[in-house]
PDB file of C-alpha atoms in Angstrom:
ATOM      1  CA  MET E   1     -12.637  16.257  -1.808  1.00 68.00           C
ATOM      2  CA  ALA E   2     -10.964  12.953  -0.992  1.00 92.00           C
ATOM      3  CA  ILE E   3      -8.107  11.928  -3.263  1.00 97.00           C
ATOM      4  CA  LEU E   4      -9.300   8.293  -3.069  1.00 98.00           C
ATOM      5  CA  GLU E   5     -12.856   7.171  -2.386  1.00 97.00           C
ATOM      6  CA  LEU E   6     -14.552   3.791  -2.335  1.00 98.00           C
ATOM      7  CA  GLU E   7     -18.327   3.836  -2.376  1.00 97.00           C
ATOM      8  CA  ASN E   8     -20.345   0.668  -1.662  1.00 97.00           C
ATOM      9  CA  VAL E   9     -17.784  -1.611  -3.339  1.00 97.00           C
ATOM     10  CA  HIS E  10     -18.665  -5.287  -3.784  1.00 97.00           C
ATOM     11  CA  SER E  11     -16.013  -7.724  -5.051  1.00 97.00           C
ATOM     12  CA  TYR E  12     -16.132 -11.467  -5.611  1.00 96.00           C
ATOM     13  CA  TYR E  13     -13.776 -14.394  -6.066  1.00 95.00           C
ATOM     14  CA  GLY E  14     -15.975 -16.524  -8.275  1.00 93.00           C
ATOM     15  CA  HIS E  15     -19.117 -17.006  -6.208  1.00 94.00           C
ATOM     16  CA  ILE E  16     -17.461 -15.910  -2.966  1.00 95.00           C
ATOM     17  CA  HIS E  17     -18.642 -12.459  -1.897  1.00 97.00           C
ATOM     18  CA  ALA E  18     -15.368 -11.004  -0.585  1.00 97.00           C
ATOM     19  CA  LEU E  19     -16.177  -7.292  -0.197  1.00 98.00           C
ATOM     20  CA  LYS E  20     -19.710  -6.430   0.899  1.00 97.00           C
ATOM     21  CA  GLY E  21     -20.319  -2.749   0.390  1.00 97.00           C
ATOM     22  CA  VAL E  22     -16.973  -1.296   1.471  1.00 98.00           C
ATOM     23  CA  SER E  23     -16.875   2.497   1.623  1.00 98.00           C
ATOM     24  CA  LEU E  24     -13.864   4.535   2.685  1.00 98.00           C
ATOM     25  CA  ILE E  25     -12.045   7.751   1.909  1.00 98.00           C
ATOM     26  CA  VAL E  26      -8.399   8.780   1.923  1.00 98.00           C
ATOM     27  CA  GLU E  27      -7.585  12.482   2.032  1.00 97.00           C
ATOM     28  CA  GLU E  28      -4.480  13.839   0.320  1.00 96.00           C
ATOM     29  CA  GLY E  29      -1.379  13.507   2.498  1.00 95.00           C
ATOM     30  CA  GLU E  30      -2.931  11.041   4.943  1.00 97.00           C
ATOM     31  CA  ILE E  31      -1.884   7.620   6.107  1.00 98.00           C
ATOM     32  CA  VAL E  32      -5.036   5.529   6.397  1.00 98.00           C
ATOM     33  CA  THR E  33      -4.769   1.966   7.635  1.00 98.00           C
ATOM     34  CA  LEU E  34      -7.019  -1.059   7.185  1.00 97.00           C
ATOM     35  CA  ILE E  35      -6.926  -3.519  10.054  1.00 95.00           C
ATOM     36  CA  GLY E  36      -8.694  -6.802  10.588  1.00 94.00           C
ATOM     37  CA  ALA E  37      -8.166 -10.533  10.936  1.00 91.00           C
ATOM     38  CA  ASN E  38      -6.895 -12.779   8.151  1.00 89.00           C
ATOM     39  CA  GLY E  39      -9.613 -13.115   5.540  1.00 90.00           C
ATOM     40  CA  ALA E  40     -11.328  -9.874   6.535  1.00 94.00           C
ATOM     41  CA  GLY E  41     -10.895  -8.388   3.067  1.00 95.00           C
ATOM     42  CA  LYS E  42      -7.954  -6.038   3.558  1.00 96.00           C
ATOM     43  CA  SER E  43      -5.782  -7.251   0.684  1.00 94.00           C
ATOM     44  CA  THR E  44      -8.875  -7.761  -1.455  1.00 96.00           C
ATOM     45  CA  THR E  45      -9.675  -4.088  -0.969  1.00 98.00           C
ATOM     46  CA  LEU E  46      -6.245  -3.109  -2.299  1.00 97.00           C
ATOM     47  CA  LYS E  47      -6.501  -5.520  -5.228  1.00 96.00           C
ATOM     48  CA  THR E  48      -9.874  -4.065  -6.124  1.00 97.00           C
ATOM     49  CA  ILE E  49      -8.544  -0.500  -5.991  1.00 97.00           C
ATOM     50  CA  SER E  50      -5.572  -1.547  -8.152  1.00 95.00           C
ATOM     51  CA  GLY E  51      -7.767  -3.143 -10.793  1.00 95.00           C
ATOM     52  CA  LEU E  52      -6.451  -6.644 -10.149  1.00 94.00           C
ATOM     53  CA  LEU E  53      -9.979  -7.534  -9.095  1.00 95.00           C
ATOM     54  CA  ARG E  54     -12.934  -5.872 -10.805  1.00 93.00           C
ATOM     55  CA  PRO E  55     -15.768  -4.719  -8.517  1.00 95.00           C
ATOM     56  CA  ARG E  56     -19.221  -5.954  -9.487  1.00 95.00           C
ATOM     57  CA  GLU E  57     -20.905  -3.043  -7.741  1.00 96.00           C
ATOM     58  CA  GLY E  58     -19.869   0.332  -6.398  1.00 96.00           C
ATOM     59  CA  HIS E  59     -17.390   3.009  -7.375  1.00 96.00           C
ATOM     60  CA  ILE E  60     -13.687   3.695  -6.856  1.00 97.00           C
ATOM     61  CA  ARG E  61     -12.730   7.304  -7.484  1.00 97.00           C
ATOM     62  CA  LEU E  62      -9.372   9.064  -7.728  1.00 97.00           C
ATOM     63  CA  ASN E  63      -9.792  12.831  -7.475  1.00 96.00           C
ATOM     64  CA  GLY E  64     -13.418  12.321  -8.462  1.00 95.00           C
ATOM     65  CA  GLU E  65     -12.708  10.159 -11.530  1.00 96.00           C
ATOM     66  CA  ASP E  66     -14.260   6.686 -11.434  1.00 95.00           C
ATOM     67  CA  LEU E  67     -11.559   4.017 -11.826  1.00 95.00           C
ATOM     68  CA  SER E  68     -13.856   1.001 -11.540  1.00 87.00           C
ATOM     69  CA  ALA E  69     -13.749   0.088 -15.238  1.00 84.00           C
ATOM     70  CA  TYR E  70     -10.035   0.723 -15.814  1.00 92.00           C
ATOM     71  CA  LYS E  71      -7.435  -2.005 -16.215  1.00 93.00           C
ATOM     72  CA  ALA E  72      -4.624  -2.313 -13.690  1.00 93.00           C
ATOM     73  CA  HIS E  73      -1.902  -0.728 -15.838  1.00 92.00           C
ATOM     74  CA  ASP E  74      -4.160   2.252 -16.580  1.00 93.00           C
ATOM     75  CA  ILE E  75      -4.772   2.743 -12.864  1.00 95.00           C
ATOM     76  CA  VAL E  76      -1.006   2.820 -12.280  1.00 93.00           C
ATOM     77  CA  SER E  77      -0.686   5.453 -14.999  1.00 91.00           C
ATOM     78  CA  LYS E  78      -3.289   7.544 -13.197  1.00 94.00           C
ATOM     79  CA  GLY E  79      -1.280   7.434  -9.971  1.00 93.00           C
ATOM     80  CA  VAL E  80      -2.478   4.542  -7.813  1.00 96.00           C
ATOM     81  CA  VAL E  81       0.441   2.170  -7.231  1.00 94.00           C
ATOM     82  CA  GLN E  82       0.546  -0.938  -5.049  1.00 91.00           C
ATOM     83  CA  VAL E  83       3.414  -2.584  -3.191  1.00 90.00           C
ATOM     84  CA  PRO E  84       2.171  -6.177  -3.158  1.00 85.00           C
ATOM     85  CA  GLU E  85       2.137  -8.577  -0.265  1.00 81.00           C
ATOM     86  CA  GLY E  86       5.221 -10.792  -0.384  1.00 70.00           C
ATOM     87  CA  ARG E  87       7.332  -8.191  -2.263  1.00 74.00           C
ATOM     88  CA  ARG E  88       7.231 -10.010  -5.660  1.00 83.00           C
ATOM     89  CA  VAL E  89      10.408  -8.523  -7.026  1.00 87.00           C
ATOM     90  CA  PHE E  90      11.847  -9.757 -10.313  1.00 78.00           C
ATOM     91  CA  GLY E  91      14.440 -12.131  -8.920  1.00 79.00           C
ATOM     92  CA  ARG E  92      16.530 -12.512 -12.085  1.00 89.00           C
ATOM     93  CA  LEU E  93      16.807  -8.770 -12.657  1.00 91.00           C
ATOM     94  CA  THR E  94      19.192  -6.469 -10.852  1.00 94.00           C
ATOM     95  CA  VAL E  95      18.094  -3.911  -8.287  1.00 93.00           C
ATOM     96  CA  THR E  96      18.391  -1.108 -10.843  1.00 92.00           C
ATOM     97  CA  GLU E  97      16.495  -3.082 -13.474  1.00 90.00           C
ATOM     98  CA  ASN E  98      13.688  -3.731 -10.995  1.00 89.00           C
ATOM     99  CA  LEU E  99      13.453  -0.019 -10.284  1.00 93.00           C
ATOM    100  CA  GLU E 100      13.369   0.790 -13.984  1.00 88.00           C
ATOM    101  CA  MET E 101      10.455  -1.645 -14.371  1.00 87.00           C
ATOM    102  CA  GLY E 102       8.546   0.556 -11.957  1.00 84.00           C
ATOM    103  CA  ALA E 103       8.921   3.478 -14.366  1.00 82.00           C
ATOM    104  CA  TYR E 104       7.428   1.696 -17.379  1.00 77.00           C
ATOM    105  CA  THR E 105       4.644   4.292 -17.618  1.00 72.00           C
ATOM    106  CA  ARG E 106       7.240   7.050 -18.108  1.00 71.00           C
ATOM    107  CA  SER E 107       9.034   7.860 -21.346  1.00 69.00           C
ATOM    108  CA  ASN E 108      11.409  10.549 -20.081  1.00 77.00           C
ATOM    109  CA  ALA E 109      14.806   8.985 -19.392  1.00 81.00           C
ATOM    110  CA  SER E 110      15.935  11.967 -17.317  1.00 79.00           C
ATOM    111  CA  GLU E 111      12.888  11.677 -15.036  1.00 81.00           C
ATOM    112  CA  THR E 112      13.521   7.959 -14.642  1.00 85.00           C
ATOM    113  CA  ALA E 113      17.145   8.569 -13.668  1.00 86.00           C
ATOM    114  CA  GLN E 114      16.041  11.186 -11.127  1.00 86.00           C
ATOM    115  CA  ALA E 115      13.508   8.740  -9.698  1.00 87.00           C
ATOM    116  CA  VAL E 116      16.217   6.081  -9.297  1.00 89.00           C
ATOM    117  CA  GLU E 117      18.402   8.546  -7.415  1.00 89.00           C
ATOM    118  CA  ARG E 118      15.459   9.459  -5.181  1.00 90.00           C
ATOM    119  CA  VAL E 119      14.973   5.790  -4.297  1.00 92.00           C
ATOM    120  CA  PHE E 120      18.692   5.323  -3.655  1.00 93.00           C
ATOM    121  CA  HIS E 121      18.623   8.354  -1.351  1.00 91.00           C
ATOM    122  CA  LEU E 122      15.684   6.850   0.533  1.00 89.00           C
ATOM    123  CA  PHE E 123      17.231   3.364   0.617  1.00 90.00           C
ATOM    124  CA  PRO E 124      21.049   3.624   0.634  1.00 92.00           C
ATOM    125  CA  ARG E 125      21.272  -0.174   0.970  1.00 91.00           C
ATOM    126  CA  LEU E 126      19.776  -0.508  -2.504  1.00 93.00           C
ATOM    127  CA  LYS E 127      22.396   1.809  -3.954  1.00 93.00           C
ATOM    128  CA  GLU E 128      25.097  -0.384  -2.468  1.00 93.00           C
ATOM    129  CA  ARG E 129      23.497  -3.384  -4.200  1.00 89.00           C
ATOM    130  CA  HIS E 130      22.385  -1.728  -7.431  1.00 93.00           C
ATOM    131  CA  ASN E 131      23.955  -4.434  -9.637  1.00 92.00           C
ATOM    132  CA  GLN E 132      22.921  -7.360  -7.433  1.00 91.00           C
ATOM    133  CA  LEU E 133      20.186  -9.764  -8.552  1.00 95.00           C
ATOM    134  CA  ALA E 134      17.006  -9.039  -6.614  1.00 87.00           C
ATOM    135  CA  GLY E 135      16.458 -12.717  -5.837  1.00 87.00           C
ATOM    136  CA  THR E 136      19.638 -12.755  -3.752  1.00 92.00           C
ATOM    137  CA  LEU E 137      18.578  -9.877  -1.484  1.00 91.00           C
ATOM    138  CA  SER E 138      17.364 -10.373   2.072  1.00 88.00           C
ATOM    139  CA  GLY E 139      13.668 -10.087   2.867  1.00 84.00           C
ATOM    140  CA  GLY E 140      14.092  -6.589   4.219  1.00 84.00           C
ATOM    141  CA  GLU E 141      16.065  -5.483   1.175  1.00 89.00           C
ATOM    142  CA  GLN E 142      13.428  -6.947  -1.118  1.00 90.00           C
ATOM    143  CA  GLN E 143      10.772  -4.965   0.752  1.00 89.00           C
ATOM    144  CA  MET E 144      12.828  -1.819   0.231  1.00 89.00           C
ATOM    145  CA  LEU E 145      13.110  -2.680  -3.455  1.00 90.00           C
ATOM    146  CA  ALA E 146       9.391  -3.351  -3.874  1.00 91.00           C
ATOM    147  CA  THR E 147       8.604  -0.032  -2.212  1.00 91.00           C
ATOM    148  CA  GLY E 148      11.210   1.779  -4.292  1.00 91.00           C
ATOM    149  CA  ARG E 149       9.860   0.216  -7.480  1.00 93.00           C
ATOM    150  CA  ALA E 150       6.398   1.595  -6.656  1.00 92.00           C
ATOM    151  CA  LEU E 151       7.834   5.044  -5.930  1.00 91.00           C
ATOM    152  CA  MET E 152       9.346   5.127  -9.410  1.00 91.00           C
ATOM    153  CA  ALA E 153       5.865   5.856 -10.748  1.00 87.00           C
ATOM    154  CA  TYR E 154       5.504   8.929  -8.509  1.00 88.00           C
ATOM    155  CA  PRO E 155       2.229   7.663  -7.030  1.00 92.00           C
ATOM    156  CA  LYS E 156      -0.583   9.965  -5.999  1.00 94.00           C
ATOM    157  CA  VAL E 157      -1.702   7.172  -3.676  1.00 97.00           C
ATOM    158  CA  LEU E 158       0.640   4.410  -2.475  1.00 96.00           C
ATOM    159  CA  LEU E 159      -1.013   1.135  -1.488  1.00 97.00           C
ATOM    160  CA  LEU E 160       1.097  -0.894   0.956  1.00 94.00           C
ATOM    161  CA  ASP E 161       0.064  -4.508   1.503  1.00 92.00           C
ATOM    162  CA  GLU E 162       1.606  -6.101   4.619  1.00 89.00           C
ATOM    163  CA  PRO E 163       5.024  -4.393   4.362  1.00 88.00           C
ATOM    164  CA  SER E 164       6.314  -5.927   7.611  1.00 85.00           C
ATOM    165  CA  MET E 165       5.301  -9.518   6.861  1.00 82.00           C
ATOM    166  CA  GLY E 166       8.069 -12.004   7.575  1.00 78.00           C
ATOM    167  CA  LEU E 167      10.620  -9.419   8.673  1.00 79.00           C
ATOM    168  CA  ALA E 168      12.720  -9.362  11.825  1.00 80.00           C
ATOM    169  CA  PRO E 169      11.627  -6.779  14.432  1.00 82.00           C
ATOM    170  CA  VAL E 170      14.580  -4.464  13.741  1.00 80.00           C
ATOM    171  CA  LEU E 171      13.661  -4.427  10.044  1.00 81.00           C
ATOM    172  CA  VAL E 172      10.004  -3.796  10.865  1.00 85.00           C
ATOM    173  CA  ASP E 173      11.045  -0.641  12.688  1.00 86.00           C
ATOM    174  CA  SER E 174      13.085   0.423   9.645  1.00 85.00           C
ATOM    175  CA  ILE E 175      10.190  -0.151   7.240  1.00 85.00           C
ATOM    176  CA  PHE E 176       7.809   1.870   9.410  1.00 90.00           C
ATOM    177  CA  ASP E 177      10.403   4.648   9.683  1.00 89.00           C
ATOM    178  CA  THR E 178      10.435   4.736   5.884  1.00 88.00           C
ATOM    179  CA  ILE E 179       6.640   4.938   5.746  1.00 91.00           C
ATOM    180  CA  LYS E 180       6.746   7.873   8.154  1.00 93.00           C
ATOM    181  CA  GLN E 181       9.386   9.575   6.024  1.00 90.00           C
ATOM    182  CA  LEU E 182       7.271   9.145   2.885  1.00 91.00           C
ATOM    183  CA  HIS E 183       4.349  10.620   4.808  1.00 93.00           C
ATOM    184  CA  ARG E 184       6.436  13.629   5.814  1.00 92.00           C
ATOM    185  CA  GLU E 185       7.321  14.125   2.156  1.00 89.00           C
ATOM    186  CA  GLY E 186       3.623  14.300   1.312  1.00 91.00           C
ATOM    187  CA  THR E 187       2.936  10.801  -0.016  1.00 94.00           C
ATOM    188  CA  THR E 188      -0.651   9.654   0.492  1.00 97.00           C
ATOM    189  CA  ILE E 189      -0.694   6.080   1.815  1.00 97.00           C
ATOM    190  CA  LEU E 190      -3.321   3.384   2.265  1.00 98.00           C
ATOM    191  CA  LEU E 191      -1.736   0.761   4.512  1.00 97.00           C
ATOM    192  CA  VAL E 192      -2.773  -2.842   5.113  1.00 95.00           C
ATOM    193  CA  GLU E 193      -0.830  -4.275   8.027  1.00 89.00           C
ATOM    194  CA  GLN E 194      -1.263  -7.245  10.375  1.00 86.00           C
ATOM    195  CA  ASN E 195       0.748  -5.402  13.018  1.00 89.00           C
ATOM    196  CA  ALA E 196      -2.197  -3.234  14.037  1.00 93.00           C
ATOM    197  CA  ARG E 197      -0.307  -1.644  16.913  1.00 93.00           C
ATOM    198  CA  MET E 198       2.409  -0.272  14.623  1.00 92.00           C
ATOM    199  CA  ALA E 199      -0.072   0.702  11.927  1.00 95.00           C
ATOM    200  CA  LEU E 200      -2.224   2.713  14.322  1.00 96.00           C
ATOM    201  CA  GLN E 201       0.845   4.455  15.720  1.00 95.00           C
ATOM    202  CA  ILE E 202       1.725   6.013  12.364  1.00 96.00           C
ATOM    203  CA  ALA E 203      -1.711   6.356  10.715  1.00 97.00           C
ATOM    204  CA  ASP E 204      -3.992   9.375  10.780  1.00 97.00           C
ATOM    205  CA  ARG E 205      -7.169   7.320  10.522  1.00 97.00           C
ATOM    206  CA  GLY E 206      -8.185   3.690  10.312  1.00 97.00           C
ATOM    207  CA  TYR E 207     -10.909   1.331   9.182  1.00 98.00           C
ATOM    208  CA  VAL E 208     -11.665  -2.034  10.768  1.00 97.00           C
ATOM    209  CA  LEU E 209     -12.800  -4.761   8.381  1.00 96.00           C
ATOM    210  CA  GLN E 210     -14.658  -7.926   9.331  1.00 95.00           C
ATOM    211  CA  THR E 211     -15.763 -10.498   6.738  1.00 95.00           C
ATOM    212  CA  GLY E 212     -15.624  -7.969   3.936  1.00 96.00           C
ATOM    213  CA  GLN E 213     -17.410  -5.142   5.695  1.00 97.00           C
ATOM    214  CA  VAL E 214     -16.277  -1.946   7.420  1.00 97.00           C
ATOM    215  CA  VAL E 215     -17.461  -2.262  11.004  1.00 96.00           C
ATOM    216  CA  LEU E 216     -15.616   0.683  12.517  1.00 96.00           C
ATOM    217  CA  ASN E 217     -13.758   3.779  11.359  1.00 96.00           C
ATOM    218  CA  ASP E 218     -12.221   6.558  13.406  1.00 97.00           C
ATOM    219  CA  SER E 219      -9.027   8.457  14.034  1.00 97.00           C
ATOM    220  CA  ALA E 220      -6.053   6.204  14.741  1.00 97.00           C
ATOM    221  CA  GLN E 221      -5.827   7.646  18.241  1.00 96.00           C
ATOM    222  CA  ASN E 222      -9.449   6.783  19.021  1.00 96.00           C
ATOM    223  CA  LEU E 223      -9.065   3.298  17.546  1.00 97.00           C
ATOM    224  CA  ARG E 224      -6.040   2.662  19.786  1.00 95.00           C
ATOM    225  CA  GLN E 225      -8.243   3.503  22.776  1.00 95.00           C
ATOM    226  CA  ASN E 226     -11.266   1.523  21.568  1.00 94.00           C
ATOM    227  CA  GLU E 227     -11.884  -1.449  23.855  1.00 93.00           C
ATOM    228  CA  THR E 228     -12.999  -3.747  21.039  1.00 92.00           C
ATOM    229  CA  VAL E 229      -9.939  -2.911  18.933  1.00 94.00           C
ATOM    230  CA  GLN E 230      -7.656  -3.363  21.930  1.00 94.00           C
ATOM    231  CA  LYS E 231      -9.007  -6.833  22.654  1.00 91.00           C
ATOM    232  CA  ALA E 232      -9.215  -8.056  19.055  1.00 90.00           C
ATOM    233  CA  TYR E 233      -6.129  -6.542  17.459  1.00 90.00           C
ATOM    234  CA  LEU E 234      -3.806  -5.003  20.038  1.00 88.00           C
ATOM    235  CA  GLY E 235      -3.555  -7.884  22.510  1.00 81.00           C
ATOM    236  CA  ILE E 236      -4.916  -5.838  25.389  1.00 81.00           C
ATOM    237  CA  SER E 237      -7.427  -7.646  27.568  1.00 65.00           C
TER     238      SER E 237
END
């Protein structure tokens, strides 16, 4: 059974029909990527899974339990945690305080402290800056912090929305190395990423979205070799 499943999900922004019957599955331990042009519905899919946008039709299931009617904070408590596009760290809080905000669903102080140490092990740069205000960090450091904050909740499924956006190439490589490390540790990841080439290099499977619909899904290897994907998203003519 898939750990995460979307079945015929329709979402709207007002009268705008943003997702038009999206269905996908994510198996435990996989990296699954969503690729597509701007406006295709990738981030909307993550927002709908997270409960930030309520689907009008369809079902979203975590380990078979329908999440469609739950509020966003309840979905986090159940184990689906999103790293938002644009990082959105709390700029006036320190690095450590930001991480502690990610553990708000937990009441065990010892577990929270262990989670902080896990994040600092994964991102040594954050440990060096643990007392620094998050708003003064570089873009790459803020991405590390946003990812670390999500990991504080020990997610069953980690939703990553455009983690490389706005970062220098050397930092992009570092972020993708981190995603691969999380994958090796067993974290299940649903990745939205404009850099389709990088996403398909690390993913197990992928879905291609166009105007709110899934038009193609296959293994990442097959998608890399697909002529349509190559022309539209990989810059290969």
